[in-house]
Short mmCIF file of C-alpha atoms in Angstrom, two decimals:
data_model
loop_
_atom_site.label_atom_id
_atom_site.label_comp_id
_atom_site.label_asym_id
_atom_site.label_seq_id
_atom_site.Cartn_x
_atom_site.Cartn_y
_atom_site.Cartn_z
CA ALA A 794 -121.45 -64.63 -83.99
CA GLN A 795 -124.36 -66.32 -85.61
CA THR A 796 -128.01 -65.42 -85.32
CA VAL A 797 -131.16 -67.40 -85.97
CA THR A 798 -134.43 -65.69 -86.81
CA GLN A 799 -137.90 -67.18 -86.71
CA SER A 800 -140.26 -64.53 -87.98
CA GLN A 801 -143.52 -66.31 -87.13
CA PRO A 802 -144.25 -66.18 -83.38
CA GLU A 803 -147.38 -68.26 -83.92
CA MET A 804 -148.88 -70.38 -86.69
CA SER A 805 -152.20 -72.17 -86.91
CA VAL A 806 -153.12 -75.04 -89.21
CA GLN A 807 -156.06 -77.38 -89.65
CA GLU A 808 -155.51 -81.00 -88.77
CA ALA A 809 -154.36 -83.04 -91.79
CA GLU A 810 -153.15 -79.97 -93.66
CA THR A 811 -149.59 -78.85 -94.39
CA VAL A 812 -147.77 -76.03 -92.66
CA THR A 813 -144.37 -74.45 -93.21
CA LEU A 814 -142.35 -72.79 -90.45
CA SER A 815 -139.71 -70.28 -91.49
CA CYS A 816 -136.17 -69.89 -90.26
CA THR A 817 -133.31 -67.76 -91.48
CA TYR A 818 -129.82 -67.57 -90.07
CA ASP A 819 -126.75 -65.48 -90.40
CA THR A 820 -123.24 -66.86 -90.15
CA SER A 821 -119.81 -66.49 -91.65
CA GLU A 822 -119.07 -70.18 -91.23
CA SER A 823 -119.12 -72.55 -94.17
CA ASP A 824 -119.54 -75.76 -92.19
CA TYR A 825 -122.40 -76.12 -89.76
CA TYR A 826 -125.49 -78.06 -88.78
CA LEU A 827 -129.06 -76.89 -88.60
CA PHE A 828 -131.81 -78.43 -86.50
CA TRP A 829 -135.46 -78.16 -85.73
CA TYR A 830 -136.46 -78.98 -82.18
CA LYS A 831 -139.99 -79.41 -80.87
CA GLN A 832 -141.02 -78.44 -77.35
CA PRO A 833 -144.51 -79.66 -76.38
CA PRO A 834 -146.21 -78.52 -73.19
CA SER A 835 -144.32 -81.26 -71.36
CA ARG A 836 -141.25 -79.00 -71.76
CA GLN A 837 -139.10 -81.77 -73.23
CA MET A 838 -136.88 -80.67 -76.13
CA ILE A 839 -137.27 -83.19 -78.94
CA LEU A 840 -135.15 -83.28 -82.08
CA VAL A 841 -137.36 -83.22 -85.16
CA ILE A 842 -134.86 -83.09 -88.00
CA ARG A 843 -131.23 -82.18 -88.76
CA GLN A 844 -129.44 -80.92 -91.84
CA GLU A 845 -125.72 -80.83 -92.53
CA ALA A 846 -124.77 -77.72 -94.45
CA TYR A 847 -122.51 -79.61 -96.85
CA LYS A 848 -125.39 -81.79 -97.99
CA GLN A 849 -127.42 -80.39 -100.85
CA GLN A 850 -130.24 -82.88 -100.39
CA ASN A 851 -132.99 -81.71 -98.07
CA ALA A 852 -133.49 -83.83 -94.97
CA THR A 853 -136.74 -85.74 -94.51
CA GLU A 854 -138.15 -87.58 -91.51
CA ASN A 855 -141.56 -89.10 -92.16
CA ARG A 856 -144.03 -86.18 -92.27
CA PHE A 857 -141.30 -83.62 -91.60
CA SER A 858 -139.06 -82.17 -94.27
CA VAL A 859 -136.88 -79.13 -94.67
CA ASN A 860 -136.20 -76.70 -97.47
CA PHE A 861 -132.54 -75.79 -97.02
CA GLN A 862 -131.36 -72.89 -99.15
CA LYS A 863 -127.71 -72.37 -98.21
CA ALA A 864 -127.10 -69.29 -100.34
CA ALA A 865 -130.19 -67.61 -98.95
CA LYS A 866 -129.41 -68.89 -95.43
CA SER A 867 -132.90 -70.22 -95.11
CA PHE A 868 -134.02 -73.40 -93.38
CA SER A 869 -137.79 -73.90 -93.33
CA LEU A 870 -139.65 -76.86 -91.84
CA LYS A 871 -142.63 -78.40 -93.61
CA ILE A 872 -145.04 -80.55 -91.64
CA SER A 873 -147.36 -82.61 -93.79
CA ASP A 874 -150.64 -84.17 -92.66
CA SER A 875 -150.57 -82.18 -89.41
CA GLN A 876 -151.66 -84.08 -86.33
CA LEU A 877 -152.89 -82.86 -82.96
CA GLY A 878 -149.70 -84.18 -81.41
CA ASP A 879 -147.68 -81.77 -83.53
CA ALA A 880 -148.91 -78.84 -81.44
CA ALA A 881 -145.82 -77.40 -79.75
CA MET A 882 -143.17 -74.70 -79.83
CA TYR A 883 -140.75 -75.27 -82.67
CA PHE A 884 -137.21 -73.98 -82.44
CA CYS A 885 -134.74 -73.62 -85.25
CA ALA A 886 -131.13 -74.06 -84.11
CA PHE A 887 -127.62 -73.70 -85.52
CA ILE A 888 -124.22 -75.03 -84.54
CA GLY A 889 -120.97 -74.26 -86.33
CA TYR A 890 -117.82 -76.30 -86.63
CA SER A 891 -115.38 -73.52 -85.89
CA GLY A 892 -114.21 -73.61 -82.32
CA GLY A 893 -115.26 -77.24 -82.27
CA GLY A 894 -118.86 -76.33 -81.64
CA ALA A 895 -118.03 -75.12 -78.17
CA ASP A 896 -120.50 -72.27 -78.59
CA GLY A 897 -123.28 -74.80 -78.44
CA LEU A 898 -126.60 -74.39 -80.20
CA THR A 899 -127.86 -70.95 -81.17
CA PHE A 900 -131.65 -70.95 -81.11
CA GLY A 901 -134.32 -68.86 -82.75
CA LYS A 902 -137.10 -67.44 -80.59
CA GLY A 903 -139.49 -70.18 -81.56
CA THR A 904 -142.79 -70.57 -83.39
CA HIS A 905 -145.85 -71.68 -81.47
CA LEU A 906 -147.74 -74.13 -83.69
CA ILE A 907 -151.46 -74.60 -83.07
CA ILE A 908 -153.32 -77.49 -84.65
CA GLN A 909 -157.04 -76.88 -85.20
CA PRO A 910 -159.13 -80.08 -85.02
CA ASP B 183 -133.94 -95.73 -69.92
CA THR B 184 -133.78 -91.94 -69.80
CA ALA B 185 -130.86 -90.69 -71.90
CA VAL B 186 -130.36 -87.35 -70.14
CA SER B 187 -131.94 -86.95 -66.74
CA GLN B 188 -132.12 -83.91 -64.51
CA THR B 189 -133.17 -83.57 -60.91
CA PRO B 190 -135.20 -81.97 -59.59
CA LYS B 191 -137.89 -81.18 -62.17
CA TYR B 192 -139.17 -78.30 -60.09
CA LEU B 193 -137.34 -76.17 -57.57
CA VAL B 194 -138.86 -73.36 -55.54
CA THR B 195 -136.54 -71.47 -53.24
CA GLN B 196 -136.06 -68.14 -51.54
CA MET B 197 -133.76 -65.34 -52.60
CA GLY B 198 -130.28 -65.67 -51.26
CA ASN B 199 -130.31 -69.45 -51.04
CA ASP B 200 -127.81 -71.78 -52.72
CA LYS B 201 -129.14 -74.63 -54.84
CA SER B 202 -127.90 -77.34 -57.17
CA ILE B 203 -129.38 -79.08 -60.18
CA LYS B 204 -128.03 -82.49 -61.10
CA CYS B 205 -127.65 -83.92 -64.58
CA GLU B 206 -126.64 -87.35 -65.77
CA GLN B 207 -126.37 -88.83 -69.24
CA ASN B 208 -126.11 -92.53 -70.05
CA LEU B 209 -125.33 -92.08 -73.73
CA GLY B 210 -121.55 -92.15 -73.40
CA HIS B 211 -121.33 -88.67 -74.89
CA ASP B 212 -118.22 -86.54 -74.55
CA THR B 213 -119.90 -83.15 -74.36
CA MET B 214 -122.47 -81.75 -71.97
CA TYR B 215 -124.14 -78.36 -71.84
CA TRP B 216 -126.32 -76.19 -69.66
CA TYR B 217 -128.93 -73.99 -71.33
CA LYS B 218 -131.27 -71.43 -69.80
CA GLN B 219 -134.80 -70.85 -71.12
CA ASP B 220 -136.30 -67.58 -69.97
CA SER B 221 -139.94 -66.64 -69.48
CA LYS B 222 -140.26 -65.81 -73.19
CA LYS B 223 -139.05 -69.30 -74.10
CA PHE B 224 -135.72 -68.04 -75.41
CA LEU B 225 -132.95 -70.61 -75.04
CA LYS B 226 -129.37 -69.59 -74.51
CA ILE B 227 -126.28 -71.58 -73.73
CA MET B 228 -124.62 -71.11 -70.37
CA PHE B 229 -121.79 -73.65 -70.30
CA SER B 230 -120.18 -76.35 -72.39
CA TYR B 231 -118.14 -79.22 -70.97
CA ASN B 232 -116.03 -81.53 -73.11
CA ASN B 233 -114.38 -84.49 -71.42
CA LYS B 234 -114.80 -82.75 -68.08
CA GLU B 235 -113.08 -79.59 -69.26
CA LEU B 236 -114.96 -76.31 -69.32
CA ILE B 237 -114.81 -75.13 -72.88
CA ILE B 238 -116.87 -71.99 -72.79
CA ASN B 239 -118.40 -69.86 -70.13
CA GLU B 240 -120.93 -67.45 -71.53
CA THR B 241 -121.51 -64.14 -69.80
CA VAL B 242 -123.31 -65.66 -66.89
CA PRO B 243 -122.82 -64.44 -63.32
CA ASN B 244 -120.11 -66.23 -61.41
CA ARG B 245 -122.81 -67.24 -58.94
CA PHE B 246 -123.40 -70.05 -61.43
CA SER B 247 -120.80 -72.78 -61.46
CA PRO B 248 -120.85 -76.08 -63.35
CA LYS B 249 -119.22 -79.06 -61.72
CA SER B 250 -118.47 -82.34 -63.45
CA PRO B 251 -117.39 -85.25 -61.24
CA ASP B 252 -117.09 -87.48 -64.31
CA LYS B 253 -117.92 -87.54 -68.00
CA ALA B 254 -121.50 -88.66 -67.40
CA HIS B 255 -122.44 -85.93 -64.94
CA LEU B 256 -122.63 -82.16 -65.09
CA ASN B 257 -124.19 -80.42 -62.13
CA LEU B 258 -125.11 -76.77 -61.89
CA HIS B 259 -124.58 -74.91 -58.63
CA ILE B 260 -126.17 -71.55 -58.07
CA ASN B 261 -125.22 -69.33 -55.15
CA SER B 262 -127.10 -66.38 -53.70
CA LEU B 263 -130.16 -66.90 -55.86
CA GLU B 264 -131.90 -63.83 -57.26
CA LEU B 265 -135.42 -63.30 -58.58
CA GLY B 266 -134.02 -62.97 -62.11
CA ASP B 267 -132.63 -66.48 -61.95
CA SER B 268 -136.14 -67.88 -62.26
CA ALA B 269 -136.18 -69.85 -65.50
CA VAL B 270 -136.09 -73.36 -66.91
CA TYR B 271 -132.62 -74.86 -66.99
CA PHE B 272 -131.81 -77.61 -69.45
CA CYS B 273 -128.95 -80.01 -69.41
CA ALA B 274 -127.95 -81.52 -72.76
CA SER B 275 -125.31 -83.80 -74.19
CA SER B 276 -123.89 -84.52 -77.62
CA GLN B 277 -121.64 -87.25 -78.93
CA VAL B 278 -119.20 -85.01 -80.73
CA MET B 279 -119.09 -81.33 -79.94
CA GLY B 280 -120.33 -79.31 -82.86
CA HIS B 281 -120.98 -82.23 -85.16
CA THR B 282 -124.04 -83.93 -83.80
CA GLU B 283 -127.36 -83.03 -82.32
CA ALA B 284 -127.82 -82.38 -78.65
CA PHE B 285 -130.05 -84.55 -76.49
CA PHE B 286 -131.86 -82.64 -73.78
CA GLY B 287 -132.97 -83.45 -70.28
CA GLN B 288 -136.52 -82.69 -69.26
CA GLY B 289 -135.57 -79.35 -67.76
CA THR B 290 -135.69 -77.94 -64.24
CA ARG B 291 -138.11 -75.12 -63.57
CA LEU B 292 -136.47 -72.89 -60.98
CA THR B 293 -138.65 -70.36 -59.20
CA VAL B 294 -137.03 -67.87 -56.85
CA VAL B 295 -139.40 -66.15 -54.45
#
């Protein structure tokens, strides 16, 4: 079974600055996907960014980018130019190919991101 | 158009009652899931459905039963509700099981009193 660990229960950053959220995972699978989801106070789960494990290039989506270190099993999220709307819970998630992904997403416990105006 | 929709958004009910949460997706996805988010925000999968076939049933009480009338719908029935069932329940769907991201509904906050 895989596990996902987010070691920062809460992070705070000044508006317009950059913040990095940490995520590590443990798995015996070689093929898998990693995701970051955002959950604002509205409760909606919103996909921020995805990374396929077979891709060496780090994924980027506008102000959001990841640092994927497969050997270290690390998958951090960098948010540049932080905005007030980025305030939310951020969840790191994993899904493996074996079993066809029937196990669904395995989530970390989340990091609560606070944006200081 | 809402991609994955759940009803109701909020559900307050007494212990011992039976309730259902409905979920519909208009994305044409083959796979649907139910996740439970507890009071500490931890998300855990409950069920996966692929082409209307139950693929996995995590160690959830058999009071919980998913029912899928067709590929676009996956409802969650809960019998004999207990206080510990209070949580937020999310429905989700994905195009290809295990190979694509999941799209989530807005969640149903269930409170058992």
